[in-house]
Amino acid sequence: MGFYLGLWGLFTLAFFIGTLNGNTIGKLMRSIADGENFQIPSTINDETIVDEIIEVLKKYEIGVYNKK
């Protein structure tokens, strides 16, 4: 979970509003970073946050977006 907490400052607060469980956030971020299929949880009000997560993962070359 420390990895996800380290990314806390990189995402907008709007993503976390209405999300009751940190495991939900972690699972979504992990699935995106691993390149797996994912379903946006119903607790996330703004689905455009997925695009923002992908942009950050690309910028910092995390997970499947690592160019090395």
Short mmCIF file of C-alpha atoms in Angstrom, two decimals, residues 33-59:
data_model
loop_
_atom_site.label_atom_id
_atom_site.label_comp_id
_atom_site.label_asym_id
_atom_site.label_seq_id
_atom_site.Cartn_x
_atom_site.Cartn_y
_atom_site.Cartn_z
CA ALA A 33 -0.32 -0.22 -13.77
CA ASP A 34 -0.21 -3.95 -14.54
CA GLY A 35 -2.06 -3.50 -17.82
CA GLU A 36 -4.94 -5.71 -16.71
CA ASN A 37 -8.59 -5.26 -17.58
CA PHE A 38 -10.38 -3.28 -14.91
CA GLN A 39 -13.82 -2.08 -14.01
CA ILE A 40 -14.29 1.38 -12.58
CA PRO A 41 -15.76 1.02 -9.09
CA SER A 42 -19.17 2.55 -8.49
CA THR A 43 -17.69 4.63 -5.65
CA ILE A 44 -15.70 6.72 -8.12
CA ASN A 45 -17.82 9.60 -9.29
CA ASP A 46 -15.59 10.94 -12.07
CA GLU A 47 -14.49 8.26 -14.53
CA THR A 48 -12.06 10.63 -16.25
CA ILE A 49 -9.67 10.04 -13.36
CA VAL A 50 -8.57 6.84 -15.13
CA ASP A 51 -7.05 8.98 -17.88
CA GLU A 52 -5.25 11.05 -15.24
CA ILE A 53 -3.89 7.91 -13.58
CA ILE A 54 -2.59 6.64 -16.92
CA GLU A 55 -0.92 10.00 -17.64
CA VAL A 56 0.89 9.90 -14.30
CA LEU A 57 1.95 6.28 -14.79
CA LYS A 58 3.34 7.19 -18.20
CA LYS A 59 5.10 10.29 -16.89
#
